[in-house]
PDB file of C-alpha atoms in Angstrom:
ATOM      1  CA  MET A   1       0.064  -0.005   0.033  1.00 86.00           C
ATOM      2  CA  LYS A   2       3.007   2.317  -0.128  1.00 94.00           C
ATOM      3  CA  ARG A   3       1.762   3.683  -3.493  1.00 95.00           C
ATOM      4  CA  GLN A   4      -1.580   4.562  -2.006  1.00 95.00           C
ATOM      5  CA  PHE A   5       0.030   6.130   1.037  1.00 97.00           C
ATOM      6  CA  GLU A   6       2.363   8.238  -1.138  1.00 97.00           C
ATOM      7  CA  SER A   7      -0.773   9.472  -3.127  1.00 96.00           C
ATOM      8  CA  CYS A   8      -2.066  11.014   0.256  1.00 96.00           C
ATOM      9  CA  GLY A   9       1.275  12.939   0.692  1.00 97.00           C
ATOM     10  CA  TYR A  10       3.450  10.565   2.583  1.00 97.00           C
ATOM     11  CA  ARG A  11       7.080  10.847   1.595  1.00 96.00           C
ATOM     12  CA  ALA A  12       8.814   7.599   0.636  1.00 96.00           C
ATOM     13  CA  ASP A  13      11.528   8.075   3.399  1.00 94.00           C
ATOM     14  CA  LEU A  14       8.906   8.337   6.030  1.00 95.00           C
ATOM     15  CA  LEU A  15       7.115   5.059   5.023  1.00 97.00           C
ATOM     16  CA  ARG A  16       8.487   2.092   6.966  1.00 95.00           C
ATOM     17  CA  SER A  17       7.992  -1.572   6.195  1.00 95.00           C
ATOM     18  CA  ASP A  18       8.152  -4.069   9.135  1.00 94.00           C
ATOM     19  CA  PHE A  19       8.601  -1.195  11.529  1.00 92.00           C
ATOM     20  CA  ARG A  20       9.774  -2.362  15.003  1.00 88.00           C
ATOM     21  CA  TYR A  21       8.687  -0.351  18.137  1.00 86.00           C
ATOM     22  CA  GLY A  22       8.204  -0.851  21.866  1.00 79.00           C
ATOM     23  CA  ASP A  23       9.832  -3.862  23.414  1.00 73.00           C
ATOM     24  CA  ASP A  24       9.362  -6.287  20.686  1.00 80.00           C
ATOM     25  CA  ALA A  25       6.461  -5.157  18.437  1.00 88.00           C
ATOM     26  CA  SER A  26       6.409  -4.662  14.651  1.00 92.00           C
ATOM     27  CA  VAL A  27       3.881  -3.546  12.146  1.00 94.00           C
ATOM     28  CA  PRO A  28       3.999  -4.391   8.343  1.00 95.00           C
ATOM     29  CA  LEU A  29       3.773  -0.734   7.156  1.00 97.00           C
ATOM     30  CA  VAL A  30       3.501   2.652   8.922  1.00 97.00           C
ATOM     31  CA  GLY A  31       3.506   6.202   7.577  1.00 97.00           C
ATOM     32  CA  PHE A  32       4.909   9.039   9.590  1.00 97.00           C
ATOM     33  CA  ALA A  33       4.261  12.761   9.277  1.00 97.00           C
ATOM     34  CA  GLN A  34       7.900  13.753  10.075  1.00 94.00           C
ATOM     35  CA  THR A  35      11.040  12.653  11.901  1.00 88.00           C
ATOM     36  CA  PRO A  36      11.613  11.545  14.532  1.00 85.00           C
ATOM     37  CA  MET A  37       9.465   8.410  13.539  1.00 89.00           C
ATOM     38  CA  ASP A  38       7.758   7.584  16.809  1.00 89.00           C
ATOM     39  CA  SER A  39       4.359   7.431  18.442  1.00 90.00           C
ATOM     40  CA  ARG A  40       3.875  11.228  18.127  1.00 91.00           C
ATOM     41  CA  SER A  41       4.354  11.362  14.378  1.00 94.00           C
ATOM     42  CA  ALA A  42       2.833   7.890  13.291  1.00 96.00           C
ATOM     43  CA  CYS A  43      -0.261   8.547  11.332  1.00 97.00           C
ATOM     44  CA  VAL A  44      -1.539   5.578   9.490  1.00 97.00           C
ATOM     45  CA  ALA A  45      -0.605   1.794   9.756  1.00 97.00           C
ATOM     46  CA  VAL A  46      -1.285  -1.580   8.216  1.00 96.00           C
ATOM     47  CA  ALA A  47      -1.838  -4.441  10.540  1.00 93.00           C
ATOM     48  CA  ALA A  48      -1.902  -8.077   9.820  1.00 85.00           C
ATOM     49  CA  ALA A  49      -5.251  -9.729  10.556  1.00 80.00           C
ATOM     50  CA  ASN A  50      -4.061 -12.660  12.575  1.00 76.00           C
ATOM     51  CA  GLY A  51      -7.378 -13.809  13.926  1.00 78.00           C
ATOM     52  CA  GLU A  52      -9.603 -11.141  15.316  1.00 89.00           C
ATOM     53  CA  PRO A  53      -9.006  -7.850  13.447  1.00 92.00           C
ATOM     54  CA  ARG A  54     -10.054  -5.647  16.463  1.00 93.00           C
ATOM     55  CA  ALA A  55      -7.446  -7.446  18.668  1.00 92.00           C
ATOM     56  CA  ALA A  56      -4.977  -6.894  15.871  1.00 91.00           C
ATOM     57  CA  VAL A  57      -5.695  -3.178  15.756  1.00 94.00           C
ATOM     58  CA  GLU A  58      -5.514  -2.758  19.532  1.00 93.00           C
ATOM     59  CA  ALA A  59      -2.314  -4.643  19.788  1.00 91.00           C
ATOM     60  CA  HIS A  60      -0.723  -1.707  17.866  1.00 93.00           C
ATOM     61  CA  ARG A  61      -2.063   1.046  20.171  1.00 93.00           C
ATOM     62  CA  PRO A  62       1.444   1.695  21.538  1.00 91.00           C
ATOM     63  CA  LEU A  63       2.430   2.684  18.013  1.00 93.00           C
ATOM     64  CA  GLY A  64       0.163   5.801  18.140  1.00 94.00           C
ATOM     65  CA  ALA A  65      -1.215   5.585  14.702  1.00 96.00           C
ATOM     66  CA  PRO A  66      -4.907   6.726  14.786  1.00 96.00           C
ATOM     67  CA  ILE A  67      -5.596   5.025  11.398  1.00 97.00           C
ATOM     68  CA  VAL A  68      -5.207   1.375  11.166  1.00 97.00           C
ATOM     69  CA  LEU A  69      -5.864  -0.542   8.080  1.00 97.00           C
ATOM     70  CA  VAL A  70      -6.430  -4.295   8.211  1.00 96.00           C
ATOM     71  CA  CYS A  71      -6.131  -6.513   5.094  1.00 89.00           C
ATOM     72  CA  ALA A  72      -8.760  -9.169   5.723  1.00 83.00           C
ATOM     73  CA  GLN A  73      -9.893 -11.986   3.255  1.00 80.00           C
ATOM     74  CA  ASP A  74     -11.533 -10.093   0.492  1.00 83.00           C
ATOM     75  CA  SER A  75     -11.328  -6.354   1.738  1.00 91.00           C
ATOM     76  CA  MET A  76      -9.328  -3.706   3.571  1.00 95.00           C
ATOM     77  CA  GLN A  77     -10.908  -2.841   6.889  1.00 96.00           C
ATOM     78  CA  TRP A  78     -10.567   0.778   8.136  1.00 97.00           C
ATOM     79  CA  TRP A  79     -10.293   1.021  11.980  1.00 97.00           C
ATOM     80  CA  LYS A  80      -9.996   3.879  14.326  1.00 97.00           C
ATOM     81  CA  GLN A  81      -7.548   3.447  17.060  1.00 96.00           C
ATOM     82  CA  CYS A  82      -9.013   4.727  20.259  1.00 93.00           C
ATOM     83  CA  ALA A  83      -7.742   5.202  23.847  1.00 90.00           C
ATOM     84  CA  ASN A  84      -9.712   2.121  25.286  1.00 90.00           C
ATOM     85  CA  THR A  85     -10.763   0.105  22.199  1.00 92.00           C
ATOM     86  CA  ALA A  86     -10.690   0.057  18.381  1.00 95.00           C
ATOM     87  CA  GLU A  87     -13.597   1.126  16.379  1.00 96.00           C
ATOM     88  CA  TRP A  88     -14.402  -0.399  12.875  1.00 96.00           C
ATOM     89  CA  ILE A  89     -15.291   2.407  10.434  1.00 97.00           C
ATOM     90  CA  GLU A  90     -15.573   0.784   6.950  1.00 96.00           C
ATOM     91  CA  SER A  91     -14.513  -2.187   4.893  1.00 95.00           C
ATOM     92  CA  VAL A  92     -13.324  -1.426   1.372  1.00 96.00           C
ATOM     93  CA  PRO A  93     -13.298  -4.203  -1.392  1.00 95.00           C
ATOM     94  CA  PHE A  94      -9.767  -4.652  -2.821  1.00 92.00           C
ATOM     95  CA  ASP A  95     -10.846  -3.465  -6.299  1.00 93.00           C
ATOM     96  CA  ARG A  96     -11.881  -0.105  -4.832  1.00 96.00           C
ATOM     97  CA  ILE A  97      -8.819   0.575  -2.687  1.00 95.00           C
ATOM     98  CA  ASP A  98      -7.407   3.279  -5.128  1.00 96.00           C
ATOM     99  CA  ASP A  99     -10.699   5.075  -5.197  1.00 96.00           C
ATOM    100  CA  PHE A 100     -10.864   4.933  -1.296  1.00 97.00           C
ATOM    101  CA  PHE A 101      -7.554   6.648  -1.078  1.00 97.00           C
ATOM    102  CA  GLN A 102      -8.293   9.159  -3.613  1.00 96.00           C
ATOM    103  CA  HIS A 103     -11.486  10.068  -1.779  1.00 96.00           C
ATOM    104  CA  HIS A 104      -9.708  10.419   1.507  1.00 96.00           C
ATOM    105  CA  ARG A 105      -6.544  11.931   0.140  1.00 96.00           C
ATOM    106  CA  GLN A 106      -7.054  15.281   2.074  1.00 95.00           C
ATOM    107  CA  ASP A 107      -8.135  13.639   5.356  1.00 93.00           C
ATOM    108  CA  PHE A 108      -5.397  11.014   5.379  1.00 96.00           C
ATOM    109  CA  SER A 109      -2.632  13.394   4.565  1.00 97.00           C
ATOM    110  CA  PRO A 110       0.281  13.390   7.155  1.00 97.00           C
ATOM    111  CA  GLY A 111      -0.302  16.985   7.915  1.00 96.00           C
ATOM    112  CA  ALA A 112      -3.989  16.635   8.648  1.00 96.00           C
ATOM    113  CA  VAL A 113      -3.629  13.528  10.767  1.00 97.00           C
ATOM    114  CA  TYR A 114      -0.633  14.961  12.738  1.00 96.00           C
ATOM    115  CA  ARG A 115      -2.434  18.132  13.429  1.00 95.00           C
ATOM    116  CA  ALA A 116      -5.545  16.183  14.518  1.00 94.00           C
ATOM    117  CA  LYS A 117      -3.407  14.175  16.964  1.00 92.00           C
ATOM    118  CA  THR A 118      -1.606  17.072  18.407  1.00 89.00           C
ATOM    119  CA  LEU A 119      -3.478  20.355  18.069  1.00 90.00           C
ATOM    120  CA  GLY A 120      -6.865  18.693  17.689  1.00 89.00           C
ATOM    121  CA  ARG A 121      -6.813  17.806  21.395  1.00 85.00           C
ATOM    122  CA  PHE A 122      -7.083  21.586  22.147  1.00 88.00           C
ATOM    123  CA  ARG A 123      -8.463  23.154  18.951  1.00 89.00           C
ATOM    124  CA  SER A 124     -11.650  21.967  17.377  1.00 89.00           C
ATOM    125  CA  GLU A 125     -10.699  23.213  13.809  1.00 92.00           C
ATOM    126  CA  TYR A 126      -8.006  20.549  13.539  1.00 90.00           C
ATOM    127  CA  GLN A 127     -10.095  17.656  14.839  1.00 92.00           C
ATOM    128  CA  LEU A 128     -10.997  14.706  12.575  1.00 92.00           C
ATOM    129  CA  SER A 129     -13.978  12.368  13.426  1.00 91.00           C
ATOM    130  CA  PHE A 130     -11.583   9.221  13.071  1.00 93.00           C
ATOM    131  CA  VAL A 131      -8.825  10.543  15.253  1.00 93.00           C
ATOM    132  CA  ASP A 132      -9.457   9.979  18.919  1.00 90.00           C
ATOM    133  CA  ARG A 133      -8.395  12.891  21.087  1.00 88.00           C
ATOM    134  CA  GLY A 134      -7.722  10.635  24.019  1.00 84.00           C
ATOM    135  CA  LEU A 135      -5.295   8.309  22.112  1.00 88.00           C
ATOM    136  CA  MET A 136      -2.074  10.395  22.582  1.00 81.00           C
ATOM    137  CA  PRO A 137      -2.393  10.884  26.334  1.00 79.00           C
ATOM    138  CA  ILE A 138      -2.775   7.082  26.835  1.00 80.00           C
ATOM    139  CA  VAL A 139       0.088   6.283  24.598  1.00 80.00           C
ATOM    140  CA  GLU A 140       2.334   8.880  26.182  1.00 79.00           C
ATOM    141  CA  LYS A 141       1.516   7.559  29.626  1.00 79.00           C
ATOM    142  CA  GLU A 142       2.248   4.002  28.570  1.00 79.00           C
ATOM    143  CA  VAL A 143       5.606   5.060  27.033  1.00 73.00           C
ATOM    144  CA  GLY A 144       6.584   6.760  30.242  1.00 74.00           C
ATOM    145  CA  ARG A 145       5.632   3.651  32.173  1.00 77.00           C
ATOM    146  CA  SER A 146       7.579   1.391  29.918  1.00 75.00           C
ATOM    147  CA  LEU A 147      10.684   3.648  30.140  1.00 78.00           C
ATOM    148  CA  SER A 148      10.568   3.644  33.976  1.00 81.00           C
ATOM    149  CA  LYS A 149      10.357  -0.184  33.833  1.00 82.00           C
ATOM    150  CA  LEU A 150      13.385  -0.376  31.337  1.00 80.00           C
ATOM    151  CA  LEU A 151      15.461   1.819  33.599  1.00 83.00           C
ATOM    152  CA  GLU A 152      14.616  -0.008  36.687  1.00 85.00           C
ATOM    153  CA  ARG A 153      15.451  -3.402  35.055  1.00 86.00           C
ATOM    154  CA  ASN A 154      18.754  -2.180  33.787  1.00 84.00           C
ATOM    155  CA  VAL A 155      19.770  -0.483  37.073  1.00 85.00           C
ATOM    156  CA  ALA A 156      19.139  -3.838  38.837  1.00 87.00           C
ATOM    157  CA  GLY A 157      20.869  -5.759  36.041  1.00 87.00           C
ATOM    158  CA  LEU A 158      24.026  -3.583  35.942  1.00 86.00           C
ATOM    159  CA  LYS A 159      24.225  -3.646  39.739  1.00 88.00           C
ATOM    160  CA  ARG A 160      24.231  -7.520  39.548  1.00 88.00           C
ATOM    161  CA  ARG A 161      26.910  -7.496  36.828  1.00 87.00           C
ATOM    162  CA  LEU A 162      29.141  -5.183  38.739  1.00 87.00           C
ATOM    163  CA  ASP A 163      28.510  -6.993  42.038  1.00 89.00           C
ATOM    164  CA  TRP A 164      27.348  -3.864  43.667  1.00 89.00           C
ATOM    165  CA  SER A 165      25.058  -4.598  46.695  1.00 84.00           C
ATOM    166  CA  ASP A 166      25.362  -1.329  48.596  1.00 85.00           C
ATOM    167  CA  VAL A 167      25.721   1.423  46.216  1.00 87.00           C
ATOM    168  CA  THR A 168      27.298   4.850  47.264  1.00 88.00           C
ATOM    169  CA  ASP A 169      25.950   8.196  46.209  1.00 90.00           C
ATOM    170  CA  LYS A 170      28.810   8.468  43.686  1.00 91.00           C
ATOM    171  CA  GLN A 171      28.193   4.971  42.316  1.00 88.00           C
ATOM    172  CA  GLY A 172      24.471   5.742  42.162  1.00 87.00           C
ATOM    173  CA  HIS A 173      25.019   8.960  40.251  1.00 89.00           C
ATOM    174  CA  TRP A 174      27.324   7.138  37.645  1.00 91.00           C
ATOM    175  CA  LEU A 175      24.944   4.306  37.265  1.00 89.00           C
ATOM    176  CA  LEU A 176      21.892   6.401  36.594  1.00 87.00           C
ATOM    177  CA  GLN A 177      23.851   8.683  34.249  1.00 89.00           C
ATOM    178  CA  SER A 178      25.502   5.807  32.236  1.00 87.00           C
ATOM    179  CA  LEU A 179      22.036   4.091  31.914  1.00 87.00           C
ATOM    180  CA  PHE A 180      20.431   7.266  30.866  1.00 85.00           C
ATOM    181  CA  TRP A 181      23.095   7.825  28.148  1.00 87.00           C
ATOM    182  CA  LEU A 182      22.749   4.275  26.867  1.00 86.00           C
ATOM    183  CA  VAL A 183      18.858   4.339  26.836  1.00 82.00           C
ATOM    184  CA  SER A 184      19.062   7.808  25.018  1.00 84.00           C
ATOM    185  CA  ALA A 185      21.586   6.393  22.506  1.00 86.00           C
ATOM    186  CA  LYS A 186      19.276   3.269  21.757  1.00 80.00           C
ATOM    187  CA  ILE A 187      16.235   5.426  21.352  1.00 76.00           C
ATOM    188  CA  LEU A 188      18.119   7.754  19.020  1.00 81.00           C
ATOM    189  CA  ARG A 189      19.451   4.668  17.027  1.00 80.00           C
ATOM    190  CA  ASP A 190      15.885   3.060  16.919  1.00 73.00           C
ATOM    191  CA  LYS A 191      14.445   6.321  15.586  1.00 72.00           C
ATOM    192  CA  GLU A 192      17.294   6.406  12.840  1.00 74.00           C
ATOM    193  CA  VAL A 193      18.563   9.708  13.958  1.00 80.00           C
ATOM    194  CA  PRO A 194      21.603  10.678  11.781  1.00 81.00           C
ATOM    195  CA  HIS A 195      24.952   9.561  13.381  1.00 83.00           C
ATOM    196  CA  PHE A 196      23.397   7.220  15.879  1.00 83.00           C
ATOM    197  CA  GLU A 197      22.373   4.301  13.303  1.00 80.00           C
ATOM    198  CA  ASP A 198      25.667   2.431  14.067  1.00 83.00           C
ATOM    199  CA  VAL A 199      25.870   2.906  17.851  1.00 83.00           C
ATOM    200  CA  ASP A 200      26.801  -0.355  19.434  1.00 82.00           C
ATOM    201  CA  ILE A 201      24.984  -0.458  22.669  1.00 77.00           C
ATOM    202  CA  THR A 202      26.544  -3.588  23.890  1.00 76.00           C
TER     203      THR A 202
END
């Protein structure tokens, strides 16, 4: 569907196939409005329908894309990603997909979706009916929770590897600073920020 996404205004370098995010999740295709490519700039995603389509869509909530398209048996399903659940909007036969994207070209454009996700939470003129205003606060809260758990796990793991049972203030400062640098470098590498693509975290 890259061609259809490009027809809505997504740049080729902001379309990612088999995009990995979170701890170990991936999505077949996602279109971003801008860099960095993360939950804030994710606009539209294609999910694989492995079983129940709603469950497949909801599994990708941490990605932050408000539009999720699921390729089912004989059609493409359009789903709205919401804070608590996913809402089915429409099913489109495969032979009408080009017409569907042409019809929604303006609404699906990266600029329109990005503004609805960010500014639409506060300004009604940017809101779109298929972009849930409550999605991003939930996603951002989950990202913060995941980051806290990641730091806690790594602090404990590094203390074990260094055989530090009682940590001095100086060691504690070094420990947190070092882990913060490593996590930051990993995030920048995962977002494909220039000069961080080849960082060896190990």
